[in-house]
Amino acid sequence: MTDLPVRIRPEIAALPAYRQGRAAGADAFKLSSNENPFDPLPGVIAAVQGATSFNRYPDASAARLRDRLAARHGVEAESIHVAAGSVSILYQLAQAAAGPGDEIVFAWRSFEAYPGLAVVAGATTVTVPLTADGRHDLVAMADAVTERTRLVIVCSPNNPTGPAVAQAEFDALVAAVPRDVIIILDEAYAEFVTAADAVRGEAVLAAGHDNVVILRTFSKAFGLAGLRVGYAVGHPRILDAARSAGIPLSVTAAAEEAALASLDAEGALRERIDELVARRERLVAGLRTAGWNVPDAQGNFVWLPAGEHALAVAEAFADAGLVVRPFAGDGVRISVGEAEAVDKVITIAASVVESLPLTHPARR
Ligand code: PMP
């Protein structure tokens, strides 16, 4: 840090720079960023090409998209907040709600952006370990809430381990947490969830909890990761605070048009989700048959709990042309991608599992 030419907050200077999932070579499959392998939905490219007023700023509130989303979720437009990816809204809410001395509670391991939220806001991170099968321990999370807690983040399905939180567990958390603490339900992968008992943002909204904010994104099921658009549903005053903490005019007209066109393509969207869920189920079954202990997978990714072997396992996949995401010391996340990639992952995984000690918890 001594080579810094200027004064930077030490906790920021100590942060590792953001590392993107490794790029894939021409003949490799990129399964490291939970992206959607399909082309944009019908109508999206035309809608983006129609958004040509590049000399004009976009509509700051993305009013047309907010109206559409409000109708979709049965709320008023002021209960919707659109931003350049749902990760932006996480930062906005952290900065709006938490400062030095305040605490942000989340499960760990979870989405790798969460620890940075607290650092940037100057707040303190309180992590609650996942259970052995990669699930949130919501009772322990409720117990971790103190009078300093300003934000509790629940990721369902959990990135990177896969399981969804149960509705009953979430309801108990909401009942246990003081009503002046924001609870974020991060549902980036909501559209892929098939578990009958999983928490549903819609049910949470219908229950009318003023302190719960639902986060959704167009990056995953809708396949618009490159255009950066996500949204929150929640109490208008909380979302006003998020807007105040955000950078104005971040959602481009092209992104708004693409999101609107995607919402028009309901049938094609359903087909793609069904196909990705079918691939996920094939992947999970194949990995388990190959001898891997795979947690319940409710998103568009699967988790190999390879522990201390995570980097070596990811390297073995990379050598075979499969770019996956290792989390050192924890495991390896593999996105559900192209149909051919599913078979390839299973084949490589079957040989890689043999390199783990027989008693390793990643083996079944
Ligand atoms: N939440 C979770 C759990 C995620 O995995 C991601 C993307 N990796 C996001 C939020 C952010 O998505 P985006 O900013 O693209 O909307």
mmCIF file of C-alpha atoms and ligand atoms in Angstrom:
data_model
loop_
_atom_site.group_PDB
_atom_site.id
_atom_site.type_symbol
_atom_site.label_atom_id
_atom_site.label_comp_id
_atom_site.label_asym_id
_atom_site.label_seq_id
_atom_site.Cartn_x
_atom_site.Cartn_y
_atom_site.Cartn_z
ATOM 1 C CA MET A 1 0.000 0.000 0.000
ATOM 2 C CA THR A 2 3.047 2.260 0.430
ATOM 3 C CA ASP A 3 3.151 2.812 -3.350
ATOM 4 C CA LEU A 4 -0.198 4.663 -3.310
ATOM 5 C CA PRO A 5 0.404 8.104 -4.874
ATOM 6 C CA VAL A 6 -2.481 9.688 -2.939
ATOM 7 C CA ARG A 7 -4.411 9.218 0.289
ATOM 8 C CA ILE A 8 -7.150 6.616 -0.021
ATOM 9 C CA ARG A 9 -9.297 5.275 2.836
ATOM 10 C CA PRO A 10 -7.163 2.370 4.085
ATOM 11 C CA GLU A 11 -10.052 -0.113 4.104
ATOM 12 C CA ILE A 12 -10.732 0.692 0.429
ATOM 13 C CA ALA A 13 -7.064 0.471 -0.524
ATOM 14 C CA ALA A 14 -6.930 -2.958 1.125
ATOM 15 C CA LEU A 15 -9.782 -4.339 -1.005
ATOM 16 C CA PRO A 16 -8.777 -6.733 -3.763
ATOM 17 C CA ALA A 17 -9.625 -5.274 -7.187
ATOM 18 C CA TYR A 18 -12.735 -6.838 -8.790
ATOM 19 C CA ARG A 19 -11.876 -10.008 -10.668
ATOM 20 C CA GLN A 20 -14.247 -11.052 -13.399
ATOM 21 C CA GLY A 21 -14.901 -14.706 -14.238
ATOM 22 C CA ARG A 22 -12.075 -15.818 -16.513
ATOM 23 C CA ALA A 23 -12.666 -15.278 -20.265
ATOM 24 C CA ALA A 24 -13.172 -18.486 -22.219
ATOM 25 C CA GLY A 25 -11.088 -19.384 -25.275
ATOM 26 C CA ALA A 26 -12.787 -19.879 -28.641
ATOM 27 C CA ASP A 27 -13.447 -23.583 -28.032
ATOM 28 C CA ALA A 28 -14.111 -23.346 -24.292
ATOM 29 C CA PHE A 29 -17.400 -22.934 -22.414
ATOM 30 C CA LYS A 30 -17.666 -19.992 -20.004
ATOM 31 C CA LEU A 31 -19.527 -21.325 -16.993
ATOM 32 C CA SER A 32 -18.074 -18.936 -14.429
ATOM 33 C CA SER A 33 -20.507 -15.998 -14.152
ATOM 34 C CA ASN A 34 -24.017 -17.523 -14.056
ATOM 35 C CA GLU A 35 -24.812 -15.993 -17.413
ATOM 36 C CA ASN A 36 -27.610 -17.103 -19.714
ATOM 37 C CA PRO A 37 -26.334 -19.053 -22.755
ATOM 38 C CA PHE A 38 -29.219 -18.001 -25.029
ATOM 39 C CA ASP A 39 -29.403 -15.109 -27.483
ATOM 40 C CA PRO A 40 -31.590 -12.176 -26.428
ATOM 41 C CA LEU A 41 -35.328 -12.849 -26.335
ATOM 42 C CA PRO A 42 -37.368 -12.084 -29.485
ATOM 43 C CA GLY A 43 -37.833 -8.345 -30.001
ATOM 44 C CA VAL A 44 -34.927 -7.305 -27.795
ATOM 45 C CA ILE A 45 -32.394 -6.549 -30.510
ATOM 46 C CA ALA A 46 -34.921 -4.511 -32.486
ATOM 47 C CA ALA A 47 -35.883 -2.604 -29.339
ATOM 48 C CA VAL A 48 -32.252 -1.773 -28.566
ATOM 49 C CA GLN A 49 -31.629 -0.717 -32.163
ATOM 50 C CA GLY A 50 -34.650 1.576 -31.904
ATOM 51 C CA ALA A 51 -33.152 3.398 -28.914
ATOM 52 C CA THR A 52 -30.969 5.742 -30.946
ATOM 53 C CA SER A 53 -31.184 9.123 -29.227
ATOM 54 C CA PHE A 54 -27.660 8.761 -27.951
ATOM 55 C CA ASN A 55 -27.245 12.529 -27.648
ATOM 56 C CA ARG A 56 -30.031 12.632 -25.024
ATOM 57 C CA TYR A 57 -29.896 11.504 -21.420
ATOM 58 C CA PRO A 58 -32.186 8.599 -20.586
ATOM 59 C CA ASP A 59 -35.364 8.982 -18.523
ATOM 60 C CA ALA A 60 -33.913 9.185 -15.001
ATOM 61 C CA SER A 61 -36.689 7.170 -13.392
ATOM 62 C CA ALA A 62 -37.138 4.595 -16.210
ATOM 63 C CA ALA A 63 -40.840 5.425 -15.855
ATOM 64 C CA ARG A 64 -42.157 3.107 -18.569
ATOM 65 C CA LEU A 65 -40.289 0.133 -17.179
ATOM 66 C CA ARG A 66 -41.349 0.981 -13.640
ATOM 67 C CA ASP A 67 -44.986 1.103 -14.736
ATOM 68 C CA ARG A 68 -44.685 -2.296 -16.401
ATOM 69 C CA LEU A 69 -42.979 -3.825 -13.388
ATOM 70 C CA ALA A 70 -45.493 -2.249 -11.024
ATOM 71 C CA ALA A 71 -48.330 -3.884 -12.960
ATOM 72 C CA ARG A 72 -46.441 -7.177 -12.979
ATOM 73 C CA HIS A 73 -46.021 -7.168 -9.215
ATOM 74 C CA GLY A 74 -49.359 -5.576 -8.338
ATOM 75 C CA VAL A 75 -47.828 -2.497 -6.686
ATOM 76 C CA GLU A 76 -47.705 1.250 -7.382
ATOM 77 C CA ALA A 77 -44.873 2.583 -9.570
ATOM 78 C CA GLU A 78 -43.243 4.310 -6.590
ATOM 79 C CA SER A 79 -42.735 0.874 -5.036
ATOM 80 C CA ILE A 80 -40.392 -0.018 -7.923
ATOM 81 C CA HIS A 81 -36.827 1.238 -8.278
ATOM 82 C CA VAL A 82 -34.837 0.442 -11.423
ATOM 83 C CA ALA A 83 -31.025 0.617 -11.485
ATOM 84 C CA ALA A 84 -28.015 -0.469 -13.528
ATOM 85 C CA GLY A 85 -28.087 -4.027 -12.188
ATOM 86 C CA SER A 86 -29.404 -5.205 -8.850
ATOM 87 C CA VAL A 87 -25.857 -5.011 -7.487
ATOM 88 C CA SER A 88 -26.193 -1.210 -7.777
ATOM 89 C CA ILE A 89 -29.238 -1.312 -5.534
ATOM 90 C CA LEU A 90 -27.344 -3.375 -2.953
ATOM 91 C CA TYR A 91 -24.714 -0.629 -2.811
ATOM 92 C CA GLN A 92 -27.344 2.111 -2.701
ATOM 93 C CA LEU A 93 -29.188 0.527 0.215
ATOM 94 C CA ALA A 94 -25.982 -0.208 2.117
ATOM 95 C CA GLN A 95 -24.882 3.396 1.767
ATOM 96 C CA ALA A 96 -28.323 4.770 2.543
ATOM 97 C CA ALA A 97 -28.816 2.673 5.666
ATOM 98 C CA ALA A 98 -25.418 1.844 7.157
ATOM 99 C CA GLY A 99 -22.397 3.902 8.172
ATOM 100 C CA PRO A 100 -19.489 3.603 10.604
ATOM 101 C CA GLY A 101 -20.525 1.618 13.687
ATOM 102 C CA ASP A 102 -23.513 0.028 11.922
ATOM 103 C CA GLU A 103 -23.717 -3.653 11.012
ATOM 104 C CA ILE A 104 -24.745 -5.525 7.888
ATOM 105 C CA VAL A 105 -25.695 -9.170 8.453
ATOM 106 C CA PHE A 106 -25.529 -11.819 5.750
ATOM 107 C CA ALA A 107 -24.806 -15.519 5.349
ATOM 108 C CA TRP A 108 -21.413 -16.722 4.252
ATOM 109 C CA ARG A 109 -20.449 -18.003 1.809
ATOM 110 C CA SER A 110 -22.827 -16.021 -0.354
ATOM 111 C CA PHE A 111 -22.712 -13.490 -3.215
ATOM 112 C CA GLU A 112 -19.153 -12.153 -3.368
ATOM 113 C CA ALA A 113 -20.337 -8.520 -3.638
ATOM 114 C CA TYR A 114 -21.812 -8.488 -0.109
ATOM 115 C CA PRO A 115 -18.579 -8.023 1.913
ATOM 116 C CA GLY A 116 -17.603 -5.013 -0.205
ATOM 117 C CA LEU A 117 -20.920 -3.255 0.487
ATOM 118 C CA ALA A 118 -20.076 -2.870 4.151
ATOM 119 C CA VAL A 119 -16.523 -1.747 3.449
ATOM 120 C CA VAL A 120 -17.609 0.973 1.029
ATOM 121 C CA ALA A 121 -20.328 2.178 3.414
ATOM 122 C CA GLY A 122 -17.788 2.183 6.279
ATOM 123 C CA ALA A 123 -20.024 -0.274 8.144
ATOM 124 C CA THR A 124 -19.163 -3.577 9.806
ATOM 125 C CA THR A 125 -19.812 -6.968 8.278
ATOM 126 C CA VAL A 126 -21.425 -9.688 10.389
ATOM 127 C CA THR A 127 -21.361 -13.047 8.625
ATOM 128 C CA VAL A 128 -23.357 -16.097 9.670
ATOM 129 C CA PRO A 129 -21.996 -19.445 8.435
ATOM 130 C CA LEU A 130 -24.109 -21.526 6.069
ATOM 131 C CA THR A 131 -25.151 -24.988 7.236
ATOM 132 C CA ALA A 132 -23.122 -27.979 6.016
ATOM 133 C CA ASP A 133 -25.503 -28.422 3.063
ATOM 134 C CA GLY A 134 -25.062 -24.834 1.850
ATOM 135 C CA ARG A 135 -28.243 -23.388 3.344
ATOM 136 C CA HIS A 136 -28.873 -20.138 5.198
ATOM 137 C CA ASP A 137 -29.234 -20.557 8.947
ATOM 138 C CA LEU A 138 -31.950 -17.972 9.409
ATOM 139 C CA VAL A 139 -32.335 -18.595 13.121
ATOM 140 C CA ALA A 140 -28.648 -17.813 13.631
ATOM 141 C CA MET A 141 -29.021 -14.779 11.344
ATOM 142 C CA ALA A 142 -31.888 -13.455 13.471
ATOM 143 C CA ASP A 143 -29.741 -14.027 16.564
ATOM 144 C CA ALA A 144 -26.902 -12.051 14.945
ATOM 145 C CA VAL A 145 -29.076 -8.924 14.713
ATOM 146 C CA THR A 146 -28.189 -6.279 17.306
ATOM 147 C CA GLU A 147 -29.248 -2.694 17.883
ATOM 148 C CA ARG A 148 -26.466 -1.713 15.491
ATOM 149 C CA THR A 149 -27.840 -3.799 12.594
ATOM 150 C CA ARG A 150 -29.142 -1.712 9.696
ATOM 151 C CA LEU A 151 -29.349 -4.313 6.928
ATOM 152 C CA VAL A 152 -29.937 -8.063 6.766
ATOM 153 C CA ILE A 153 -29.346 -9.653 3.363
ATOM 154 C CA VAL A 154 -30.903 -12.993 2.454
ATOM 155 C CA CYS A 155 -29.826 -14.538 -0.846
ATOM 156 C CA SER A 156 -32.336 -17.053 -2.205
ATOM 157 C CA PRO A 157 -31.339 -19.187 -4.034
ATOM 158 C CA ASN A 158 -27.931 -18.719 -2.479
ATOM 159 C CA ASN A 159 -25.110 -17.828 -4.850
ATOM 160 C CA PRO A 160 -22.885 -19.860 -5.002
ATOM 161 C CA THR A 161 -24.190 -22.921 -3.083
ATOM 162 C CA GLY A 162 -27.672 -23.211 -4.661
ATOM 163 C CA PRO A 163 -30.375 -23.909 -2.064
ATOM 164 C CA ALA A 164 -33.368 -21.587 -1.665
ATOM 165 C CA VAL A 165 -34.570 -20.314 1.708
ATOM 166 C CA ALA A 166 -37.928 -21.774 2.813
ATOM 167 C CA GLN A 167 -40.894 -19.396 3.013
ATOM 168 C CA ALA A 168 -41.590 -20.407 6.635
ATOM 169 C CA GLU A 169 -37.965 -19.725 7.649
ATOM 170 C CA PHE A 170 -38.040 -16.331 5.959
ATOM 171 C CA ASP A 171 -41.333 -15.417 7.617
ATOM 172 C CA ALA A 172 -39.833 -16.332 11.004
ATOM 173 C CA LEU A 173 -36.812 -14.110 10.280
ATOM 174 C CA VAL A 174 -39.057 -11.181 9.379
ATOM 175 C CA ALA A 175 -41.006 -11.706 12.599
ATOM 176 C CA ALA A 176 -37.791 -11.791 14.667
ATOM 177 C CA VAL A 177 -36.003 -8.769 13.161
ATOM 178 C CA PRO A 178 -36.956 -5.276 14.434
ATOM 179 C CA ARG A 179 -39.197 -3.472 11.955
ATOM 180 C CA ASP A 180 -36.777 -0.573 11.564
ATOM 181 C CA VAL A 181 -34.082 -2.835 10.066
ATOM 182 C CA ILE A 182 -34.125 -3.345 6.300
ATOM 183 C CA ILE A 183 -34.237 -6.961 5.141
ATOM 184 C CA ILE A 184 -33.153 -7.450 1.539
ATOM 185 C CA LEU A 185 -34.396 -10.588 -0.189
ATOM 186 C CA ASP A 186 -31.953 -10.955 -3.081
ATOM 187 C CA GLU A 187 -33.806 -13.060 -5.637
ATOM 188 C CA ALA A 188 -31.454 -12.689 -8.605
ATOM 189 C CA TYR A 189 -32.242 -16.278 -9.609
ATOM 190 C CA ALA A 190 -35.948 -16.340 -8.658
ATOM 191 C CA GLU A 191 -37.167 -17.482 -12.071
ATOM 192 C CA PHE A 192 -35.250 -20.778 -11.835
ATOM 193 C CA VAL A 193 -36.668 -21.826 -8.465
ATOM 194 C CA THR A 194 -38.731 -25.026 -8.464
ATOM 195 C CA ALA A 195 -38.730 -25.982 -4.751
ATOM 196 C CA ALA A 196 -42.339 -25.902 -3.539
ATOM 197 C CA ASP A 197 -41.474 -24.507 -0.110
ATOM 198 C CA ALA A 198 -39.122 -21.761 -1.374
ATOM 199 C CA VAL A 199 -39.630 -18.163 -0.326
ATOM 200 C CA ARG A 200 -41.328 -16.097 -3.051
ATOM 201 C CA GLY A 201 -40.915 -12.363 -3.271
ATOM 202 C CA GLU A 202 -44.543 -12.130 -4.388
ATOM 203 C CA ALA A 203 -45.749 -13.786 -1.173
ATOM 204 C CA VAL A 204 -43.509 -11.542 0.906
ATOM 205 C CA LEU A 205 -44.881 -8.457 -0.823
ATOM 206 C CA ALA A 206 -48.445 -9.633 -0.363
ATOM 207 C CA ALA A 207 -47.776 -9.923 3.388
ATOM 208 C CA GLY A 208 -47.027 -6.168 3.380
ATOM 209 C CA HIS A 209 -43.817 -6.033 5.429
ATOM 210 C CA ASP A 210 -42.657 -2.412 5.136
ATOM 211 C CA ASN A 211 -39.005 -3.223 5.929
ATOM 212 C CA VAL A 212 -38.505 -5.951 3.291
ATOM 213 C CA VAL A 213 -37.062 -5.053 -0.118
ATOM 214 C CA ILE A 214 -37.097 -7.598 -2.954
ATOM 215 C CA LEU A 215 -34.273 -7.488 -5.507
ATOM 216 C CA ARG A 216 -34.690 -8.867 -9.026
ATOM 217 C CA THR A 217 -32.555 -8.654 -12.141
ATOM 218 C CA PHE A 218 -32.778 -8.875 -15.916
ATOM 219 C CA SER A 219 -29.240 -10.342 -15.980
ATOM 220 C CA LYS A 220 -30.021 -14.017 -15.381
ATOM 221 C CA ALA A 221 -33.261 -15.578 -16.641
ATOM 222 C CA PHE A 222 -33.884 -12.654 -19.026
ATOM 223 C CA GLY A 223 -30.322 -12.855 -20.346
ATOM 224 C CA LEU A 224 -29.512 -9.129 -20.316
ATOM 225 C CA ALA A 225 -26.394 -9.168 -18.110
ATOM 226 C CA GLY A 226 -24.476 -7.037 -20.608
ATOM 227 C CA LEU A 227 -27.046 -4.234 -20.570
ATOM 228 C CA ARG A 228 -27.141 -3.807 -16.775
ATOM 229 C CA VAL A 229 -30.674 -3.535 -15.514
ATOM 230 C CA GLY A 230 -32.197 -4.738 -12.256
ATOM 231 C CA TYR A 231 -34.854 -3.528 -9.859
ATOM 232 C CA ALA A 232 -36.164 -3.441 -6.333
ATOM 233 C CA VAL A 233 -39.719 -3.748 -5.058
ATOM 234 C CA GLY A 234 -40.399 -2.279 -1.651
ATOM 235 C CA HIS A 235 -41.573 0.630 0.445
ATOM 236 C CA PRO A 236 -41.407 3.901 -1.559
ATOM 237 C CA ARG A 237 -39.538 5.741 1.237
ATOM 238 C CA ILE A 238 -36.827 3.076 1.398
ATOM 239 C CA LEU A 239 -36.504 3.169 -2.375
ATOM 240 C CA ASP A 240 -36.309 6.999 -2.286
ATOM 241 C CA ALA A 241 -33.318 6.609 0.022
ATOM 242 C CA ALA A 242 -31.731 4.148 -2.411
ATOM 243 C CA ARG A 243 -32.331 6.609 -5.266
ATOM 244 C CA SER A 244 -30.708 9.389 -3.243
ATOM 245 C CA ALA A 245 -27.617 7.231 -2.710
ATOM 246 C CA GLY A 246 -27.415 6.181 -6.367
ATOM 247 C CA ILE A 247 -25.700 7.731 -9.343
ATOM 248 C CA PRO A 248 -28.397 9.431 -11.454
ATOM 249 C CA LEU A 249 -29.079 8.439 -15.059
ATOM 250 C CA SER A 250 -27.280 5.073 -14.852
ATOM 251 C CA VAL A 251 -29.960 3.053 -16.649
ATOM 252 C CA THR A 252 -29.561 3.655 -20.377
ATOM 253 C CA ALA A 253 -32.488 3.978 -22.785
ATOM 254 C CA ALA A 254 -31.232 0.835 -24.558
ATOM 255 C CA ALA A 255 -31.357 -1.129 -21.307
ATOM 256 C CA GLU A 256 -34.855 0.112 -20.537
ATOM 257 C CA GLU A 257 -36.107 -0.771 -24.032
ATOM 258 C CA ALA A 258 -34.486 -4.220 -23.837
ATOM 259 C CA ALA A 259 -36.105 -4.905 -20.479
ATOM 260 C CA LEU A 260 -39.522 -3.819 -21.794
ATOM 261 C CA ALA A 261 -39.168 -6.024 -24.873
ATOM 262 C CA SER A 262 -38.092 -8.951 -22.688
ATOM 263 C CA LEU A 263 -41.216 -8.565 -20.589
ATOM 264 C CA ASP A 264 -43.237 -8.812 -23.815
ATOM 265 C CA ALA A 265 -41.633 -12.172 -24.644
ATOM 266 C CA GLU A 266 -43.262 -14.098 -21.794
ATOM 267 C CA GLY A 267 -43.727 -17.356 -23.745
ATOM 268 C CA ALA A 268 -40.163 -17.531 -25.059
ATOM 269 C CA LEU A 269 -38.848 -16.630 -21.608
ATOM 270 C CA ARG A 270 -40.798 -19.498 -20.028
ATOM 271 C CA GLU A 271 -39.410 -21.953 -22.594
ATOM 272 C CA ARG A 272 -35.821 -20.910 -21.883
ATOM 273 C CA ILE A 273 -36.249 -21.092 -18.151
ATOM 274 C CA ASP A 274 -37.774 -24.581 -18.482
ATOM 275 C CA GLU A 275 -34.857 -25.649 -20.676
ATOM 276 C CA LEU A 276 -32.249 -24.274 -18.252
ATOM 277 C CA VAL A 277 -34.007 -25.927 -15.304
ATOM 278 C CA ALA A 278 -34.038 -29.237 -17.215
ATOM 279 C CA ARG A 279 -30.295 -28.867 -17.908
ATOM 280 C CA ARG A 280 -29.694 -28.049 -14.254
ATOM 281 C CA GLU A 281 -31.541 -31.179 -13.142
ATOM 282 C CA ARG A 282 -29.560 -33.275 -15.638
ATOM 283 C CA LEU A 283 -26.332 -31.717 -14.357
ATOM 284 C CA VAL A 284 -27.143 -32.296 -10.682
ATOM 285 C CA ALA A 285 -28.204 -35.902 -11.315
ATOM 286 C CA GLY A 286 -25.095 -36.579 -13.414
ATOM 287 C CA LEU A 287 -22.745 -35.063 -10.842
ATOM 288 C CA ARG A 288 -24.327 -37.024 -8.013
ATOM 289 C CA THR A 289 -24.098 -40.244 -10.006
ATOM 290 C CA ALA A 290 -20.449 -39.404 -10.654
ATOM 291 C CA GLY A 291 -19.903 -39.306 -6.890
ATOM 292 C CA TRP A 292 -20.147 -35.607 -6.045
ATOM 293 C CA ASN A 293 -22.048 -34.360 -3.038
ATOM 294 C CA VAL A 294 -24.040 -31.556 -4.701
ATOM 295 C CA PRO A 295 -26.377 -29.358 -2.604
ATOM 296 C CA ASP A 296 -29.905 -28.630 -3.806
ATOM 297 C CA ALA A 297 -29.535 -26.379 -6.859
ATOM 298 C CA GLN A 298 -32.326 -23.799 -7.310
ATOM 299 C CA GLY A 299 -30.517 -21.234 -9.476
ATOM 300 C CA ASN A 300 -28.802 -21.565 -12.866
ATOM 301 C CA PHE A 301 -25.642 -23.012 -11.286
ATOM 302 C CA VAL A 302 -24.417 -25.975 -9.271
ATOM 303 C CA TRP A 303 -21.921 -26.182 -6.403
ATOM 304 C CA LEU A 304 -19.120 -28.651 -5.819
ATOM 305 C CA PRO A 305 -18.049 -28.362 -2.148
ATOM 306 C CA ALA A 306 -14.428 -29.156 -2.971
ATOM 307 C CA GLY A 307 -13.059 -27.215 0.043
ATOM 308 C CA GLU A 308 -9.283 -26.951 0.010
ATOM 309 C CA HIS A 309 -9.223 -28.602 -3.438
ATOM 310 C CA ALA A 310 -11.324 -25.861 -5.079
ATOM 311 C CA LEU A 311 -8.520 -24.256 -7.086
ATOM 312 C CA ALA A 312 -7.140 -27.597 -8.282
ATOM 313 C CA VAL A 313 -10.609 -28.809 -9.288
ATOM 314 C CA ALA A 314 -11.277 -25.598 -11.260
ATOM 315 C CA GLU A 315 -7.892 -25.977 -12.940
ATOM 316 C CA ALA A 316 -8.794 -29.496 -14.044
ATOM 317 C CA PHE A 317 -12.019 -28.196 -15.589
ATOM 318 C CA ALA A 318 -10.136 -25.334 -17.274
ATOM 319 C CA ASP A 319 -7.684 -27.810 -18.802
ATOM 320 C CA ALA A 320 -10.695 -29.532 -20.372
ATOM 321 C CA GLY A 321 -12.067 -26.262 -21.829
ATOM 322 C CA LEU A 322 -14.584 -25.527 -19.079
ATOM 323 C CA VAL A 323 -14.147 -22.180 -17.343
ATOM 324 C CA VAL A 324 -15.756 -22.521 -13.893
ATOM 325 C CA ARG A 325 -15.552 -20.325 -10.775
ATOM 326 C CA PRO A 326 -13.484 -21.507 -7.805
ATOM 327 C CA PHE A 327 -13.852 -19.952 -4.361
ATOM 328 C CA ALA A 328 -10.572 -20.795 -2.661
ATOM 329 C CA GLY A 329 -11.012 -23.042 0.346
ATOM 330 C CA ASP A 330 -14.753 -23.480 -0.218
ATOM 331 C CA GLY A 331 -15.793 -24.949 -3.530
ATOM 332 C CA VAL A 332 -16.431 -24.534 -7.222
ATOM 333 C CA ARG A 333 -19.502 -22.986 -8.851
ATOM 334 C CA ILE A 334 -20.491 -24.133 -12.323
ATOM 335 C CA SER A 335 -23.144 -22.274 -14.313
ATOM 336 C CA VAL A 336 -25.795 -24.090 -16.331
ATOM 337 C CA GLY A 337 -24.774 -23.178 -19.862
ATOM 338 C CA GLU A 338 -24.941 -24.674 -23.339
ATOM 339 C CA ALA A 339 -26.486 -28.153 -23.686
ATOM 340 C CA GLU A 340 -23.146 -29.673 -24.820
ATOM 341 C CA ALA A 341 -21.426 -28.128 -21.812
ATOM 342 C CA VAL A 342 -23.702 -30.076 -19.451
ATOM 343 C CA ASP A 343 -22.431 -33.433 -20.734
ATOM 344 C CA LYS A 344 -18.864 -32.217 -20.774
ATOM 345 C CA VAL A 345 -19.054 -31.015 -17.161
ATOM 346 C CA ILE A 346 -20.410 -34.388 -16.039
ATOM 347 C CA THR A 347 -17.659 -36.275 -17.887
ATOM 348 C CA ILE A 348 -14.844 -34.155 -16.466
ATOM 349 C CA ALA A 349 -16.396 -34.086 -12.991
ATOM 350 C CA ALA A 350 -16.481 -37.877 -12.937
ATOM 351 C CA SER A 351 -12.718 -38.055 -13.391
ATOM 352 C CA VAL A 352 -11.928 -35.072 -11.124
ATOM 353 C CA VAL A 353 -13.830 -36.551 -8.167
ATOM 354 C CA GLU A 354 -11.394 -39.476 -8.166
ATOM 355 C CA SER A 355 -8.593 -37.087 -7.239
ATOM 356 C CA LEU A 356 -10.270 -36.214 -3.911
ATOM 357 C CA PRO A 357 -9.549 -38.255 -0.773
ATOM 358 C CA LEU A 358 -12.190 -40.991 -0.333
ATOM 359 C CA THR A 359 -13.438 -39.440 2.900
ATOM 360 C CA HIS A 360 -13.686 -35.873 1.545
ATOM 361 C CA PRO A 361 -17.110 -34.295 2.261
ATOM 362 C CA ALA A 362 -17.457 -33.370 -1.427
ATOM 363 C CA ARG A 363 -17.778 -37.121 -2.168
ATOM 364 C CA ARG A 364 -20.938 -39.072 -1.543
HETATM 365 N N1 PMP B 1 -27.426 -10.876 -6.533
HETATM 366 C C1 PMP B 1 -26.882 -12.080 -6.728
HETATM 367 C C2 PMP B 1 -27.124 -13.144 -5.714
HETATM 368 C C3 PMP B 1 -26.108 -12.334 -7.861
HETATM 369 O O1 PMP B 1 -25.562 -13.536 -8.034
HETATM 370 C C4 PMP B 1 -25.924 -11.309 -8.809
HETATM 371 C C5 PMP B 1 -25.111 -11.494 -10.064
HETATM 372 N N2 PMP B 1 -24.062 -12.318 -10.021
HETATM 373 C C6 PMP B 1 -26.491 -10.080 -8.542
HETATM 374 C C7 PMP B 1 -27.242 -9.882 -7.406
HETATM 375 C C8 PMP B 1 -26.273 -8.888 -9.422
HETATM 376 O O2 PMP B 1 -26.856 -8.977 -10.632
HETATM 377 P P1 PMP B 1 -26.971 -7.703 -11.590
HETATM 378 O O3 PMP B 1 -26.212 -6.591 -10.980
HETATM 379 O O4 PMP B 1 -26.430 -8.164 -12.870
HETATM 380 O O5 PMP B 1 -28.442 -7.411 -11.626
#
